[in-house]
Coordinates of C-alpha atoms in Angstrom, one line a residue:
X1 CA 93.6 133.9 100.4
X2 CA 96.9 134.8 99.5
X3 CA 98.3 131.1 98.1
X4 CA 96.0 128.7 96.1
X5 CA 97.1 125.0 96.7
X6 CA 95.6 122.3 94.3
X7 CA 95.0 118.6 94.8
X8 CA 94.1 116.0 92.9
X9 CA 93.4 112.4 92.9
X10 CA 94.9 110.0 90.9
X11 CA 97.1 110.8 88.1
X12 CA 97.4 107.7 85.7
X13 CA 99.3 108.2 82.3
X14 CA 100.3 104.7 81.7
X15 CA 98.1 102.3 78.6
X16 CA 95.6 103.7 76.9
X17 CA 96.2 107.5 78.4
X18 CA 100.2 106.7 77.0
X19 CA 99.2 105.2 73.2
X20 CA 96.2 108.5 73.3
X21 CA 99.2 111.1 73.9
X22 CA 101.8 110.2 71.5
X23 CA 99.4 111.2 68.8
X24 CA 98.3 114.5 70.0
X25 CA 100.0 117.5 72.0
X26 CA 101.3 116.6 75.5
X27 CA 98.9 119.0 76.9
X28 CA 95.9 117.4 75.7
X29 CA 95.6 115.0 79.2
X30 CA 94.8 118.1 81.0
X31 CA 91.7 119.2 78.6
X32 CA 90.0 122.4 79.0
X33 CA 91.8 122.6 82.9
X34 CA 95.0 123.2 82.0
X35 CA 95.2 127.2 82.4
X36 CA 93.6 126.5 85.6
X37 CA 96.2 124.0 87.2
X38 CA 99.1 126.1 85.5
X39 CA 97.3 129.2 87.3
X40 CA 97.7 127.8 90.9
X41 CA 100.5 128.7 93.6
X42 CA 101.0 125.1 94.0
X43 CA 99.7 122.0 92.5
X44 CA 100.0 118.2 94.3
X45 CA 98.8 114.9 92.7
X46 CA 99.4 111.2 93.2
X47 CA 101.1 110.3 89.9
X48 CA 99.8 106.2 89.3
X49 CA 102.3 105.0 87.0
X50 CA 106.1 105.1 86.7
X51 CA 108.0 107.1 83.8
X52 CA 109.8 105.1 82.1
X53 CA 110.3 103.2 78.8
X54 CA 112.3 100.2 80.4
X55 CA 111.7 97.6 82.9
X56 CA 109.4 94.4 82.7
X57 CA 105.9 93.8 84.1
X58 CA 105.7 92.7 88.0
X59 CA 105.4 89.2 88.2
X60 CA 106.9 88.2 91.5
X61 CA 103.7 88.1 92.9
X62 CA 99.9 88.4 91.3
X63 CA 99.6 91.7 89.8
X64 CA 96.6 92.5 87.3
X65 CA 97.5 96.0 86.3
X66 CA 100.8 97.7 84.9
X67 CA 101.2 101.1 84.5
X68 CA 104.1 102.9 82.7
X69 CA 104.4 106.3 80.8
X70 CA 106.8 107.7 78.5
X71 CA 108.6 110.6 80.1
X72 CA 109.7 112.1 76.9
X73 CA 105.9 113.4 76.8
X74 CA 104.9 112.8 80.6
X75 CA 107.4 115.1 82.0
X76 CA 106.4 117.9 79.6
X77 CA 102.7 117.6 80.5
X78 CA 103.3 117.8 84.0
X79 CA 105.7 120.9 83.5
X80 CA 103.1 122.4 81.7
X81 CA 100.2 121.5 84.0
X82 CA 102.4 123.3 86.9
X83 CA 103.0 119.9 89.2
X84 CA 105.3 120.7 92.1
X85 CA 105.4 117.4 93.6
X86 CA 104.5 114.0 93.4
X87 CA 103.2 111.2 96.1
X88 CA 104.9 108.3 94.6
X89 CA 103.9 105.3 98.0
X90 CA 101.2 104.0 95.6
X91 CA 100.8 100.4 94.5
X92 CA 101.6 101.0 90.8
X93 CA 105.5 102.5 90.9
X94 CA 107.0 99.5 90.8
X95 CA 104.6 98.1 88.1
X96 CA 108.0 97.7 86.0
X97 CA 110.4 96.7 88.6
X98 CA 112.8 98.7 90.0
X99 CA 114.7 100.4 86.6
X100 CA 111.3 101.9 86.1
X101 CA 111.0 103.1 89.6
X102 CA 114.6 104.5 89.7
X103 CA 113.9 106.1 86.4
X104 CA 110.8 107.5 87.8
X105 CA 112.7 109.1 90.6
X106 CA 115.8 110.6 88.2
X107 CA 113.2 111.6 85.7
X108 CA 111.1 114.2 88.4
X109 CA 114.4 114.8 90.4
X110 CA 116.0 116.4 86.7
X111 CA 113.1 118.3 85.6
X112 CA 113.0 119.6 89.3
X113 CA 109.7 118.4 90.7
X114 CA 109.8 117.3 94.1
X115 CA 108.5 114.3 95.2
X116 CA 107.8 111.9 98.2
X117 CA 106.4 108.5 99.5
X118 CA 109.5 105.9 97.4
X119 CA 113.2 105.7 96.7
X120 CA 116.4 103.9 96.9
X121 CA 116.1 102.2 100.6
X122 CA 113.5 102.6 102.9
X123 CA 114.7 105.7 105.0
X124 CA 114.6 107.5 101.0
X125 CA 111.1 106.4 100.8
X126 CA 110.2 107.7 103.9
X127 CA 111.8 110.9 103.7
X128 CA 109.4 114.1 103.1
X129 CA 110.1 116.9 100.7
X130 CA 109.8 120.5 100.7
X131 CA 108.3 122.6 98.2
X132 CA 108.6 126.6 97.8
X133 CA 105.1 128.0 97.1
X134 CA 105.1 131.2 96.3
X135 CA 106.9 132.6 99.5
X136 CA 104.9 129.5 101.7
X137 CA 107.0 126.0 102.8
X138 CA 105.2 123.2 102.3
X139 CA 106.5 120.0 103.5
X140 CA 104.5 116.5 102.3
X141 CA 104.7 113.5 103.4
X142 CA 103.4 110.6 101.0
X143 CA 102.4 106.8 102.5
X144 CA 100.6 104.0 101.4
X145 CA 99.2 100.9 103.0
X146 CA 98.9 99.2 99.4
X147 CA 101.2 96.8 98.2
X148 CA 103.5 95.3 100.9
X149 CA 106.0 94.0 98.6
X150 CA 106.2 97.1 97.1
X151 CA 107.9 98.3 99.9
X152 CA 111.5 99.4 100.3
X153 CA 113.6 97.8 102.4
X154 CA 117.0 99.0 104.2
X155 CA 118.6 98.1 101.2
X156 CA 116.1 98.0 98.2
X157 CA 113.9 100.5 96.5
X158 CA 110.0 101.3 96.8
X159 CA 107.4 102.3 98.6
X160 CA 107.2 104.2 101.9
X161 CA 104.5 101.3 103.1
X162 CA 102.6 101.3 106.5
X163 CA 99.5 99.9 107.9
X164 CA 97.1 102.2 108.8
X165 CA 96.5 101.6 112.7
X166 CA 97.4 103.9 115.3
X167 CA 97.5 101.0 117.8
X168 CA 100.4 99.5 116.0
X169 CA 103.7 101.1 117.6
X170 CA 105.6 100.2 114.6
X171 CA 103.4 102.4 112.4
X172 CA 103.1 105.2 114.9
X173 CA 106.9 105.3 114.9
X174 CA 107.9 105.2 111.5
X175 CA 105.1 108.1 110.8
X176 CA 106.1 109.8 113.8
X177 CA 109.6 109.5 112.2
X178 CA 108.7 110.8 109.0
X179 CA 106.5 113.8 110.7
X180 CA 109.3 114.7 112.7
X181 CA 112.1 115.0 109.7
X182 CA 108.9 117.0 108.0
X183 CA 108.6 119.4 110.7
X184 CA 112.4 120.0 111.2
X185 CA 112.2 121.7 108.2
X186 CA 110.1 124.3 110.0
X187 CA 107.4 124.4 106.9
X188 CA 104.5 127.0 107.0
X189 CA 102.3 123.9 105.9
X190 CA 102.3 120.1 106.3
X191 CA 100.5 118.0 103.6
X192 CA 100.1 114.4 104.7
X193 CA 99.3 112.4 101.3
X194 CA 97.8 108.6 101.5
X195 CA 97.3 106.2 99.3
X196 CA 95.0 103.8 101.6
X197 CA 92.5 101.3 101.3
X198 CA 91.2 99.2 98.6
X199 CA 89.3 100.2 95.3
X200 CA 85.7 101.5 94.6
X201 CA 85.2 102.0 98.3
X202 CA 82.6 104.6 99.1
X203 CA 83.4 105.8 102.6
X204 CA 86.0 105.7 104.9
X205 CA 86.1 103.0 107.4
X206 CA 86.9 103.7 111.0
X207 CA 90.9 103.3 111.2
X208 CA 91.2 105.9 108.3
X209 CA 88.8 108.1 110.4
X210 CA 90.7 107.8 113.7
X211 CA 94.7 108.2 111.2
X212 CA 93.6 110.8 109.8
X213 CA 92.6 112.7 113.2
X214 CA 95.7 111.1 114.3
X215 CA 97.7 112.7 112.0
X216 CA 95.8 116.6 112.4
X217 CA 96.7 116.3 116.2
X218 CA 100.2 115.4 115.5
X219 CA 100.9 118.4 112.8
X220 CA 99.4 117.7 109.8
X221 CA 97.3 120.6 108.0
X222 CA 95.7 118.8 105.0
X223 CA 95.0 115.3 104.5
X224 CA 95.3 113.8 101.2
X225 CA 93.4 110.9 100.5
X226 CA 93.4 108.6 96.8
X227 CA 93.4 105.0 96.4
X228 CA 89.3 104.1 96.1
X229 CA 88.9 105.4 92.2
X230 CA 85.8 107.4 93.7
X231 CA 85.5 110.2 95.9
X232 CA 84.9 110.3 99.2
X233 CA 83.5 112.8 101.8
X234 CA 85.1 115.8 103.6
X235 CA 85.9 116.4 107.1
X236 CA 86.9 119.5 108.5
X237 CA 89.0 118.7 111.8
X238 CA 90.6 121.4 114.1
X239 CA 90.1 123.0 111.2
X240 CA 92.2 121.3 108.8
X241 CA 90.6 119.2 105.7
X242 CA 90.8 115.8 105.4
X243 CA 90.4 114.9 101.9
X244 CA 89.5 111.1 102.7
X245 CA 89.8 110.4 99.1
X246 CA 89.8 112.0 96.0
X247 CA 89.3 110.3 93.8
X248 CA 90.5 109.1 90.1
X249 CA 91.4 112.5 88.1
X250 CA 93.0 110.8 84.8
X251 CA 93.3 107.7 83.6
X252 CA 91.6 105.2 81.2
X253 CA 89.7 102.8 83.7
X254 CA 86.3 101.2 83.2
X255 CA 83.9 103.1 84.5
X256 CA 81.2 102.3 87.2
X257 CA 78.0 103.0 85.9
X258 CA 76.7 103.7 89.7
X259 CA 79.6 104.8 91.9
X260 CA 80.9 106.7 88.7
X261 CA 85.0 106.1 88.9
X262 CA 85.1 109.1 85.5
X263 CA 84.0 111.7 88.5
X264 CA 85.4 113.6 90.7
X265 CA 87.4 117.3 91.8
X266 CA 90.2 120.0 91.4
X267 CA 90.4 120.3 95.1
X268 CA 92.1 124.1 96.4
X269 CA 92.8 125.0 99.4
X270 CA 93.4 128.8 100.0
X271 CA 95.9 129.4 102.5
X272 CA 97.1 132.7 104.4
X273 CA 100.7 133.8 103.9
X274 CA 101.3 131.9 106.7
X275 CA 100.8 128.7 105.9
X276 CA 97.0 128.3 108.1
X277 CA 94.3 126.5 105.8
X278 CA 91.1 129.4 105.4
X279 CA 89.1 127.9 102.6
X280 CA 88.7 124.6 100.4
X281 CA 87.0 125.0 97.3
X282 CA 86.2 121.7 95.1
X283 CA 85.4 122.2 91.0
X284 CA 83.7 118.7 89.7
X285 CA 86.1 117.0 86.6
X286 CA 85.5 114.4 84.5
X287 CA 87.6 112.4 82.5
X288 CA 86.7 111.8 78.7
X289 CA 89.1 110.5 76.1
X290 CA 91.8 109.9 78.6
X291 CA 91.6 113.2 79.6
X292 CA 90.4 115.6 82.5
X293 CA 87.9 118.3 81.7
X294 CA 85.5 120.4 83.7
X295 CA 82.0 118.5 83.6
X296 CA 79.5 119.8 82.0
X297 CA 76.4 120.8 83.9
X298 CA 74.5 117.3 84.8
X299 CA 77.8 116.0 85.9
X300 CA 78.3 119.2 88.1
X301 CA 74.9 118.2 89.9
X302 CA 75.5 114.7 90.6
X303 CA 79.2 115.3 91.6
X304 CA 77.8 118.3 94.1
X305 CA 75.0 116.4 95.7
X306 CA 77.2 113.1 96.1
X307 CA 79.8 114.9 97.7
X308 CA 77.1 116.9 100.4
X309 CA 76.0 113.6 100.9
X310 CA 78.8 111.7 101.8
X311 CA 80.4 114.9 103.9
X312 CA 77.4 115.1 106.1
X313 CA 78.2 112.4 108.2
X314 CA 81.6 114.3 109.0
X315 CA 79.3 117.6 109.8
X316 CA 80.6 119.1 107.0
X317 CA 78.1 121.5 104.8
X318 CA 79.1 123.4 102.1
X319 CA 78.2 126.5 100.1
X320 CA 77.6 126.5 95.9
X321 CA 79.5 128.9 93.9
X322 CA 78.6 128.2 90.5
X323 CA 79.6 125.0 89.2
X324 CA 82.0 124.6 92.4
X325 CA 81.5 123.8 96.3
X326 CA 83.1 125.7 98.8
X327 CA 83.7 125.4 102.8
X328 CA 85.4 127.6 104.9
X329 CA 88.2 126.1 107.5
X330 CA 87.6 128.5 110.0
X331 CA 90.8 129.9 112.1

């Protein structure tokens, strides 16, 4: 495997995880992983906040949560963690109304990492980026079905927003759209990153099944799944992974004592120079102190059986390598 590709669940570095880091080193979110994230070709994540100090809670229509992060230490930890790109079509980047979202967007755009899934108008949110990983293209795409009135209109910023049903010809157009200016980039690799479904869900319900297949047959290489706050299985597909969701990776939420929201994965995919998915290896996390760390060992256990559990369905089995699970793609 000549390129290493990580991907992680949701990044949250707004409340608690903001008021923790101005009083220690903006490295600290990351724990003891962050010479492994900063040691990957390529590293993708769902940032769940904006970055920004101005703006004013969303109150145009209910809205429990609010999520903002200063960038002047936000930007250096992802810098330092390695982030290439964020998917931004989430239901919290316009917690702060739109100078939090624009900030958001000049913030990553001047410290040069890429991003996808909101912007200006709605063609911007829709449009999919490119990112250079050592010598492979990788184009991603970045959608969410959260949060209609999030979404950006021909006129007004947010969200790249769709519902997820391959029967509707509106959504099958405006994803075939955004596929299309993807692949016209002539990438080696096509990441496809959703933020679908509601919270604390443990397994995907049909319509994600049958998009995310939908998507694989159209062009799509990996599926990246986030929105539940807890894992959820793997399926290997023409052999591309579908990450159906992965899960929380920081953040300072209430945890679930059963479906533990506090667990979850670095997910890598090895890649060929060529851009073909040949492995996906997953190391269990945990977050502690509004921060991510490697789990210790009766974390690893529970995080490794739930996820052979939940992917068996899907037919997928994976090997143990140490703490970590691995599958091969095949191809």
């Amino acid at each position: 495997m000549s390129v290493r590709i990580g991907l992680t669940g949701d990044v949250m570095l707004g409340r608690l995880v903001d008021e923790r880091q101005r009083q220690r080193p903006v490295t600290a979110v990351w724990g003891d992983l962050l010479g492994r994230l900063a040691s990957l070709d390529g590293l993708f994540v769902n940032l769940e906040c904006c970055l920004s100090t101005r703006g004013r809670p969303w109150r145009r229509t209910p809205h429990a949560f609010h999520f903002r992060a200063d960038p002047a230490w936000a930007l250096p930890a992802l810098e330092r963690a390695g982030v290439d790109c964020c998917a931004l079509a989430n239901n919290h980047v316009l917690d702060f109304e739109e100078p939090a979202l624009l900030d958001t967007l000049d913030w990553l755009t001047d410290s040069g990492i890429a991003y996808a899934g909101a912007g200006r108008t709605r063609h911007a949110a829709f449009r999919p980026t490119t990112v250079a990983v050592d010598g492979v293209t990788v184009a991603f795409v970045s959608l969410t079905d959260n949060t209609p009135e999030y979404a950006a209109t021909a006129t007004t910023p947010g969200t790249a927003h769709v519902e997820i049903d391959t029967a509707s010809d509106q959504t099958r157009a405006a994803v075939a759209e955004t596929l299309a200016r993807a692949q016209a980039t002539d990438p080696d690799l096509l990441i496809a990153s959703l933020h679908w479904g509601p919270n604390m869900v443990e397994k995907p319900p049909p319509a994600h099944r049958a998009f995310a297949r939908w998507l694989v047959d159209a062009g799509v290489d990996i599926v990246h799944g986030h929105s539940a706050h807890v894992f959820q299985g793997i399926e290997v597909y023409d052999g591309r992974p579908i990450l159906y969701d992965t899960g929380d990776f920081v953040d300072d939420y209430a945890v679930d004592g059963r479906l533990r929201n506090d667990r979850s994965f670095l997910f890598e995919v090895g890649v060929s120079d060529a851009g073909t998915p040949r492995e996906l290896r997953l190391s269990p996390t945990e977050i502690r102190d509004c921060a991510v760390h490697a789990a210790d060992p009766v974390t690893v256990q529970w995080s490794r059986e739930r996820m052979e559990s939940l992917s068996a369905p899907f037919g997928t089995a994976f090997e143990r390598d140490g703490p970590g699970l691995v599958v091969g793609l095949g191809q």
